Coordinates of C-alpha atoms in Angstrom, one line a residue:
M1405 CA -9.8 18.5 5.0
G1406 CA -8.1 19.2 8.3
G1407 CA -4.7 20.7 8.6
K1408 CA -2.9 17.9 10.3
V1409 CA -3.1 14.3 11.4
Q1410 CA -4.1 13.8 15.0
Q1411 CA -1.4 12.0 16.9
R1412 CA -3.5 9.8 19.3
G1413 CA -2.0 8.1 22.2
D1414 CA -0.8 8.4 25.8
S1415 CA 1.5 11.4 25.9
Q1416 CA 3.2 10.0 29.0
A1417 CA 3.9 6.8 27.2
D1418 CA 5.0 8.6 24.1
S1419 CA 7.6 10.5 26.1
T1420 CA 9.4 7.2 26.9
L1421 CA 9.6 6.1 23.2
T1422 CA 12.9 5.8 21.5
P1423 CA 13.4 7.8 18.3
N1424 CA 12.9 4.7 16.2
E1425 CA 9.7 3.7 18.1
K1426 CA 8.4 7.3 17.6
I1427 CA 9.1 7.3 13.9
L1428 CA 7.4 4.0 13.2
K1429 CA 4.5 4.8 15.5
D1430 CA 3.9 8.3 14.0
V1431 CA 4.2 7.1 10.4
H1432 CA 1.7 4.3 11.1
Q1433 CA -0.7 7.0 12.5
L1434 CA -0.3 9.0 9.3
Y1435 CA -1.8 6.1 7.4
V1436 CA -4.6 5.0 9.8
D1437 CA -5.8 8.4 11.1
E1438 CA -9.6 8.3 10.9
D1439 CA -10.0 11.8 9.5
N1440 CA -7.0 12.5 7.4
G1441 CA -5.2 9.1 7.1
L1442 CA -3.5 8.2 3.9
I1443 CA -5.4 5.0 3.6
N1444 CA -8.8 6.7 3.7
I1445 CA -7.7 9.4 1.2
A1446 CA -6.2 6.8 -1.1
Q1447 CA -9.4 4.7 -1.1
Q1448 CA -11.3 7.6 -2.5
F1449 CA -9.1 7.4 -5.6
G1450 CA -9.2 3.6 -5.9
I1451 CA -5.7 3.2 -4.4
E1452 CA -5.1 0.4 -1.9
L1453 CA -2.5 1.2 0.7
L1454 CA -1.2 -0.9 3.6
A1455 CA -0.3 0.8 6.8
P1456 CA 3.4 0.2 7.8
R1457 CA 3.9 -1.9 10.8
K1458 CA 5.1 -0.4 14.0
K1459 CA 7.3 -3.4 14.7
I1460 CA 9.3 -5.9 12.6
T1461 CA 8.2 -9.6 12.7
V1462 CA 10.9 -12.2 13.3
L1463 CA 9.9 -15.7 12.4
L1464 CA 11.8 -18.6 14.1
I1465 CA 11.7 -22.0 12.6
G1466 CA 13.5 -25.3 13.2
N1467 CA 13.2 -28.8 14.5
H1468 CA 11.8 -29.4 18.0
S1469 CA 14.2 -28.5 20.9
A1470 CA 16.3 -26.3 18.6
G1471 CA 16.4 -23.5 21.1
K1472 CA 13.9 -21.1 19.5
S1473 CA 11.9 -20.4 22.6
S1474 CA 15.1 -20.3 24.7
F1475 CA 16.5 -17.6 22.4
I1476 CA 13.3 -15.5 22.8
N1477 CA 13.5 -15.8 26.5
W1478 CA 17.1 -14.7 26.5
Y1479 CA 16.5 -11.8 24.2
I1480 CA 13.7 -10.3 26.3
E1481 CA 15.4 -11.5 29.6
E1482 CA 12.2 -13.0 30.8
H1483 CA 11.1 -16.7 31.0
I1484 CA 7.9 -16.2 29.0
L1485 CA 7.9 -19.4 26.9
R1486 CA 8.3 -22.9 28.0
T1487 CA 11.5 -24.7 27.0
G1488 CA 12.7 -28.3 27.2
V1489 CA 13.7 -31.4 25.3
A1490 CA 10.0 -32.3 24.8
I1491 CA 7.9 -30.6 22.1
E1492 CA 6.8 -27.6 24.1
T1493 CA 5.6 -25.4 21.3
Q1494 CA 2.8 -27.0 19.3
G1495 CA 1.3 -23.8 17.9
F1496 CA 2.2 -20.3 16.8
T1497 CA 3.1 -17.9 19.5
F1498 CA 3.7 -14.2 19.1
V1499 CA 5.9 -12.6 21.7
T1500 CA 5.6 -8.8 21.9
S1501 CA 6.2 -5.9 24.3
G1502 CA 3.3 -4.1 26.0
R1503 CA 2.2 -2.2 29.0
K1504 CA 1.4 -5.3 31.2
R1505 CA 1.9 -9.0 31.2
E1506 CA -0.9 -10.7 29.3
S1507 CA -1.8 -13.7 27.3
L1508 CA -4.1 -13.6 24.2
Q1509 CA -5.8 -16.4 22.3
G1510 CA -6.3 -16.7 18.6
N1511 CA -9.1 -14.2 17.9
A1512 CA -7.6 -11.6 20.2
T1513 CA -4.3 -12.1 18.4
L1514 CA -5.8 -11.3 15.1
H1515 CA -7.4 -8.2 16.5
L1516 CA -3.9 -7.2 17.6
Y1517 CA -2.3 -8.2 14.3
P1518 CA -5.0 -7.6 11.6
Y1519 CA -2.5 -8.2 8.7
F1520 CA -2.4 -11.9 9.8
K1521 CA -6.1 -12.4 9.3
P1522 CA -5.6 -14.6 6.3
L1523 CA -4.6 -17.3 8.8
Q1524 CA -8.3 -17.7 9.4
E1525 CA -8.6 -19.4 6.1
M1526 CA -6.4 -22.2 7.3
P1527 CA -8.3 -24.8 9.3
G1528 CA -7.1 -25.3 12.9
V1529 CA -4.5 -22.5 12.9
I1530 CA -6.6 -20.0 15.0
D1531 CA -7.1 -22.6 17.7
N1532 CA -3.3 -22.9 17.9
L1533 CA -2.5 -19.2 17.8
S1534 CA -1.6 -17.1 20.8
T1535 CA 0.2 -14.0 21.9
E1536 CA 2.4 -13.4 25.0
I1537 CA 2.7 -9.8 26.0
S1538 CA 5.8 -8.9 28.1
T1539 CA 6.7 -5.6 29.7
S1540 CA 10.3 -6.1 28.9
R1541 CA 12.1 -3.4 27.0
N1542 CA 15.5 -5.1 26.8
K1543 CA 17.6 -4.7 23.7
K1544 CA 15.4 -3.8 20.7
F1545 CA 12.4 -5.8 21.9
S1546 CA 10.0 -2.8 21.8
L1547 CA 10.4 -2.8 18.0
V1548 CA 10.2 -6.6 17.5
N1549 CA 7.4 -9.1 17.3
F1550 CA 8.9 -12.6 17.7
L1551 CA 6.9 -15.5 16.2
D1552 CA 7.7 -18.9 17.7
T1553 CA 6.6 -21.8 15.6
P1554 CA 6.0 -25.5 16.4
G1555 CA 9.1 -27.7 16.5
L1556 CA 9.2 -29.6 13.3
T1557 CA 9.6 -33.4 13.2
D1558 CA 9.4 -36.2 10.7
G1559 CA 7.1 -39.2 11.1
D1560 CA 3.6 -39.4 12.4
M1561 CA 3.6 -36.2 14.5
K1562 CA 0.2 -34.5 14.2
Y1563 CA -0.2 -30.8 14.7
G1564 CA -4.0 -30.3 14.2
F1565 CA -3.4 -28.0 11.2
D1566 CA -1.3 -27.7 8.1
V1567 CA 1.9 -26.6 9.7
D1568 CA 3.9 -26.5 6.5
N1569 CA 1.6 -24.1 4.6
A1570 CA 1.1 -22.0 7.7
I1571 CA 4.9 -21.5 8.1
L1572 CA 5.3 -20.8 4.4
W1573 CA 2.6 -18.1 4.5
L1574 CA 4.1 -16.5 7.6
G1575 CA 7.5 -16.6 6.0
K1576 CA 6.3 -14.5 3.2
V1577 CA 5.1 -11.7 5.5
A1578 CA 7.9 -11.9 8.1
D1579 CA 10.7 -9.3 8.0
L1580 CA 13.3 -11.7 9.2
I1581 CA 13.5 -15.5 9.3
F1582 CA 15.8 -17.3 11.7
V1583 CA 16.4 -21.0 11.0
F1584 CA 17.8 -22.9 14.0
F1585 CA 19.6 -26.2 13.5
D1586 CA 20.0 -28.3 16.6
P1587 CA 23.3 -30.2 16.5
I1588 CA 22.1 -32.9 18.9
G1589 CA 18.5 -33.2 17.7
Q1590 CA 16.9 -33.6 14.3
A1591 CA 18.9 -31.0 12.6
L1592 CA 18.4 -32.7 9.2
C1593 CA 14.7 -33.1 9.7
K1594 CA 13.3 -33.4 6.1
R1595 CA 10.2 -31.3 6.9
T1596 CA 12.4 -28.5 8.2
L1597 CA 14.7 -28.7 5.1
N1598 CA 11.7 -28.7 2.7
I1599 CA 10.1 -25.6 4.3
V1600 CA 13.5 -23.8 4.4
E1601 CA 14.1 -24.6 0.7
E1602 CA 10.7 -23.3 -0.4
L1603 CA 11.1 -20.1 1.7
S1604 CA 14.6 -19.6 0.3
E1605 CA 13.1 -19.4 -3.2
V1606 CA 10.9 -16.4 -2.3
R1607 CA 12.6 -14.7 0.6
P1608 CA 16.3 -15.6 0.5
E1609 CA 17.5 -12.1 1.6
R1610 CA 15.5 -12.4 4.9
M1611 CA 16.7 -15.8 5.9
K1612 CA 19.5 -16.4 8.5
F1613 CA 20.8 -19.8 9.4
Y1614 CA 22.3 -20.7 12.8
L1615 CA 23.7 -23.8 14.5
S1616 CA 22.0 -23.4 17.9
K1617 CA 23.0 -25.0 21.2
A1618 CA 26.5 -25.1 19.9
D1619 CA 27.9 -25.5 23.4
E1620 CA 26.2 -28.9 23.7
A1621 CA 27.7 -30.3 20.5
G1622 CA 30.8 -31.6 22.2
P1623 CA 34.4 -30.8 21.2
E1624 CA 35.3 -28.6 18.3
S1625 CA 35.8 -31.6 16.0
D1626 CA 32.2 -32.8 16.6
R1627 CA 30.8 -29.3 15.9
Q1628 CA 32.7 -29.1 12.6
K1629 CA 31.3 -32.5 11.6
V1630 CA 27.8 -31.4 12.4
L1631 CA 28.3 -28.2 10.4
I1632 CA 29.7 -30.1 7.5
Q1633 CA 26.8 -32.6 7.6
I1634 CA 24.2 -29.8 7.6
A1635 CA 26.0 -27.9 4.9
Q1636 CA 26.2 -31.0 2.7
E1637 CA 22.5 -31.7 3.2
L1638 CA 21.6 -28.1 2.4
C1639 CA 23.8 -28.0 -0.7
K1640 CA 22.0 -31.1 -2.1
R1641 CA 19.0 -28.9 -2.5
P1642 CA 19.2 -26.4 -5.5
G1643 CA 17.3 -23.7 -3.7
L1644 CA 19.8 -23.6 -0.9
N1645 CA 23.0 -24.3 -2.8
K1646 CA 24.2 -20.7 -3.0
A1647 CA 27.5 -18.9 -2.7
G1648 CA 28.3 -17.2 0.5
F1649 CA 26.3 -19.6 2.7
E1650 CA 26.9 -18.9 6.4
M1651 CA 25.7 -20.7 9.5
P1652 CA 27.2 -19.1 12.7
T1653 CA 27.2 -21.1 15.9
I1654 CA 25.2 -19.7 18.8
Y1655 CA 24.1 -20.7 22.3
V1656 CA 22.2 -19.0 25.1
P1657 CA 24.7 -18.0 27.7
G1658 CA 23.7 -18.6 31.3
P1659 CA 24.8 -19.9 34.7
N1660 CA 24.4 -23.5 33.6
T1661 CA 26.3 -23.1 30.3
K1662 CA 29.0 -25.6 29.9
A1663 CA 32.6 -24.4 29.6
T1664 CA 33.4 -24.3 25.9
R1665 CA 35.7 -22.7 23.4
C1666 CA 32.9 -22.5 20.9
A1667 CA 32.5 -19.1 19.3
N1668 CA 29.1 -17.6 20.3
A1669 CA 27.6 -15.4 17.6
I1670 CA 24.4 -14.7 19.5
E1671 CA 25.2 -11.0 19.7
D1672 CA 25.4 -11.0 15.9
V1673 CA 21.8 -12.3 15.9
C1674 CA 20.9 -9.1 17.8
K1675 CA 22.8 -7.0 15.3
D1676 CA 20.8 -8.7 12.5
I1677 CA 17.6 -7.7 14.2
E1678 CA 18.8 -4.1 14.7
K1679 CA 19.9 -3.9 11.1
T1680 CA 16.5 -5.1 9.9
I1681 CA 14.8 -2.5 12.2
N1682 CA 17.0 0.2 10.6
L1683 CA 16.2 -1.0 7.1
T1684 CA 12.5 -1.1 7.9
I1685 CA 12.5 2.5 9.1
Q1686 CA 14.3 3.6 5.9
N1687 CA 11.9 1.6 3.7
T1688 CA 8.9 2.9 5.6
L1689 CA 9.9 6.5 5.1
D1690 CA 10.7 6.0 1.5
Q1691 CA 7.3 4.2 1.0
L1692 CA 5.6 7.2 2.7
E1693 CA 7.0 9.5 0.0
K1694 CA 6.0 7.0 -2.8
D1695 CA 2.4 6.7 -1.5
C1696 CA 2.1 10.5 -1.2
N1697 CA 3.3 10.9 -4.8
S1698 CA 0.9 8.2 -5.9
I1699 CA -2.1 10.0 -4.4
A1700 CA -0.9 13.4 -5.6
C1701 CA -0.4 12.0 -9.1
E1702 CA -3.9 10.5 -9.1
I1703 CA -5.4 13.8 -8.0
D1704 CA -3.5 15.6 -10.8
K1705 CA -4.9 13.0 -13.3
R1706 CA -8.4 13.7 -12.2
L1707 CA -8.0 17.4 -12.4
Q1708 CA -6.3 17.2 -15.8
K1709 CA -9.1 14.8 -17.0
D1710 CA -11.7 17.3 -15.8
N1711 CA -9.9 20.1 -17.7
D1712 CA -9.7 18.0 -20.8
T1713 CA -13.4 17.2 -20.5
R1714 CA -14.3 20.9 -20.2
W1715 CA -12.2 21.7 -23.3
K1716 CA -14.0 18.9 -25.2
N1717 CA -17.3 20.2 -24.0
S1718 CA -16.5 23.7 -25.3
R1719 CA -15.5 22.4 -28.7
S1720 CA -18.7 20.2 -28.8
N1721 CA -20.8 23.2 -27.9
F1722 CA -19.2 25.4 -30.6
R1723 CA -20.0 22.7 -33.2
A1724 CA -23.5 22.3 -31.9
Y1725 CA -24.1 26.1 -32.2
L1726 CA -22.9 26.0 -35.8
L1727 CA -25.2 23.2 -36.7
W1728 CA -28.2 24.9 -35.0
I1729 CA -27.5 28.1 -36.8
A1730 CA -27.3 26.1 -40.0
S1731 CA -30.7 24.5 -39.2
L1732 CA -32.2 27.9 -38.5
M1733 CA -30.9 29.6 -41.7
P1734 CA -33.8 28.4 -44.0
L1735 CA -36.3 29.6 -41.4
L1736 CA -34.6 33.0 -41.2
V1737 CA -34.7 33.3 -45.0
W1738 CA -38.4 32.5 -45.0
L1739 CA -39.0 35.0 -42.2
S1740 CA -37.1 37.8 -44.0
V1741 CA -39.1 37.2 -47.2
F1742 CA -42.4 37.1 -45.2
L1743 CA -41.6 40.4 -43.4
D1744 CA -40.6 41.9 -46.8
T1745 CA -44.1 40.9 -48.1
V1746 CA -46.2 42.1 -45.2
V1747 CA -44.3 45.3 -44.3
P1748 CA -45.3 48.3 -46.6
R1749 CA -42.6 49.6 -49.0
E1750 CA -42.9 53.1 -47.6
T1751 CA -42.0 51.9 -44.1
K1752 CA -39.0 49.9 -45.3
V1753 CA -37.7 52.8 -47.4
G1754 CA -38.2 55.2 -44.5
L1755 CA -36.2 52.9 -42.2
I1756 CA -33.1 52.2 -44.4
G1757 CA -33.5 54.5 -47.4
I1758 CA -34.3 53.9 -51.0
E1759 CA -30.8 53.2 -52.1
Y1760 CA -30.0 50.6 -49.4
Y1761 CA -33.4 49.0 -49.8
S1762 CA -33.0 48.7 -53.6
L1763 CA -29.5 47.1 -53.1
L1764 CA -30.9 44.7 -50.5
A1765 CA -33.8 43.7 -52.7
S1766 CA -31.7 43.0 -55.8
V1767 CA -28.9 41.2 -53.9
Y1768 CA -30.9 39.2 -51.4
L1769 CA -34.7 39.7 -51.1
N1770 CA -35.7 39.0 -54.7
P1771 CA -33.6 35.8 -55.1
A1772 CA -34.6 34.6 -51.6
S1773 CA -38.3 35.3 -52.5
K1774 CA -38.0 33.2 -55.7
M1775 CA -36.3 30.4 -53.9
V1776 CA -38.9 30.3 -51.1
S1777 CA -41.8 30.4 -53.6
K1778 CA -40.2 27.5 -55.5
V1779 CA -39.8 25.4 -52.4
L1780 CA -43.3 26.1 -51.1
A1781 CA -44.7 25.3 -54.6
D1782 CA -42.9 21.9 -54.7
S1783 CA -43.9 19.5 -52.0
Q1784 CA -40.8 17.3 -52.5
L1785 CA -38.5 20.3 -52.1
L1786 CA -40.5 21.4 -49.0
I1787 CA -40.2 17.9 -47.4
G1788 CA -36.5 17.8 -48.3
A1789 CA -35.9 21.2 -46.7
V1790 CA -37.8 20.2 -43.6
C1791 CA -35.7 17.0 -43.4
V1792 CA -32.4 18.9 -43.8
I1793 CA -33.4 21.3 -41.1
S1794 CA -34.4 18.5 -38.8
V1795 CA -31.1 16.6 -39.4
F1796 CA -29.0 19.6 -38.7
F1797 CA -30.9 20.4 -35.5
L1798 CA -30.7 16.8 -34.2
L1799 CA -27.1 16.5 -35.2
G1800 CA -26.4 19.7 -33.2
C1801 CA -28.2 18.2 -30.2
F1802 CA -26.1 15.0 -30.5
V1803 CA -22.8 16.8 -31.1
G1804 CA -23.5 19.3 -28.3
K1805 CA -24.1 16.6 -25.6
S1806 CA -21.8 17.6 -22.7
R1807 CA -19.9 15.1 -20.7
P1808 CA -20.1 15.3 -16.9
V1809 CA -17.5 17.4 -15.2
L1810 CA -16.5 18.0 -11.6
K1811 CA -18.4 20.6 -9.5
K1812 CA -16.5 23.6 -8.1
K1813 CA -16.8 22.1 -4.6
Q1814 CA -15.3 18.8 -5.8
I1815 CA -12.4 20.6 -7.5
K1816 CA -11.8 22.6 -4.4
D1817 CA -11.8 19.4 -2.3
L1818 CA -9.3 17.8 -4.6
N1819 CA -7.0 20.8 -4.5
L1820 CA -7.2 20.8 -0.7
K1821 CA -6.4 17.1 -0.5
R1822 CA -3.4 17.5 -2.8
Q1823 CA -2.2 20.5 -0.8
F1824 CA -2.6 18.5 2.4
I1825 CA -0.6 15.5 1.0
T1826 CA 2.2 17.6 -0.5
D1827 CA 2.5 20.3 2.2
T1828 CA 1.6 18.4 5.4
I1829 CA 2.2 14.7 5.0
K1830 CA 5.1 14.4 2.5
P1831 CA 7.4 16.8 4.4
Q1832 CA 7.2 14.5 7.4
K1833 CA 9.6 12.2 5.7
E1834 CA 12.4 14.7 5.9
R1835 CA 11.6 15.5 9.5
Y1836 CA 11.6 11.8 10.5
Y1837 CA 14.7 11.1 8.5
S1838 CA 16.5 13.9 10.4
L1839 CA 15.3 12.4 13.7
Y1840 CA 16.5 8.9 12.5
L1841 CA 20.0 10.1 11.3
K1842 CA 20.7 12.1 14.4
Q1843 CA 21.1 8.8 16.2
C1844 CA 24.2 7.9 14.1
V1845 CA 25.7 11.2 12.8
S1846 CA 26.2 14.7 14.2
S1847 CA 23.6 17.4 13.5
S1848 CA 26.1 19.3 11.4
D1849 CA 26.3 16.4 8.9
I1850 CA 22.6 16.4 8.3

């Protein structure tokens, strides 16, 4: 067991990381390190751990032309996704930051995001899955994976795969779900509302609703009508009829944006992303401590179980020795009588003296000799004595059967692993929490 986890990577690139990026990257490495990673250690004890992600996943859903792709382009300040009134996005597209501009197809995307491999089980999804890698580092993009989804429509629109189930599965693993309603399009698309309602039943705290393209909705009175219509339609559905429902108006600012008095909450969307990043960091560090405790607890259980087994083996051995001694007693009695018979009296008296020999003979040797003679003279008694001796001996063998215990090398290895977890890995939580908190409070307050 090595003394530390190797921090692999480009040191020059690491020097440009923000504190939050460094925390998520380093904690991820603590889990996946080939030599001393938590995942490998946990597997040895039957514990399945998942490596924390280095970025949050933001899922965008809505009807076609709702502005999902436009929002992503605005956020990263790069025109990376096609936009337009027509249905431009017909598959799932990840948008992530990287070292160079690149496009990946389905299989390469799953290599980049292995935790999305269950999508392989859904026919047609992999053929409609891609990734766009951008070099942008604007806003918090370096900590975000955007997932653009196909524009949803009612009617006979065919996607080539089960779009509803795919979005529902992605919604369950996403960290944040943005639902965009287009005021001039199919904002009340039943397919969109059905998916939103089902997602709201399992991930309500991760869902955010927005009225997109609000600057194109006409005057304020028209926007209010649209908001009321959408709110009424949503409230008809039990899963969405909840207190505190909010749907801010947003639009992508730009040189072609129409003059409007409409409030634009698009910066609040950025704050929601940043808030989710901060919560993810806190949850990741807390989970690191929990996983360390789980492994240490399992090691303690194994060591305690080994100690208990050794104690039980000692008790079993003690009982076995007693039974074996009991099985040997008749043989020892016969042997003592036999020796008393074959050894001359003068020799015995010379060894222990006449007084002690006379006492031994009256108390033990004479009664034992009569008993042995009686047993040898009666075949039934002899057979019974042999059976009793055999039963005691076999019972001792059965009772004294030892259970397997850990070898010294195994015990040493377990103790080293526990020490590594508690003294090397677990303290990293405090170090990274300190690095995280220094961004928002002074060092004296930590």
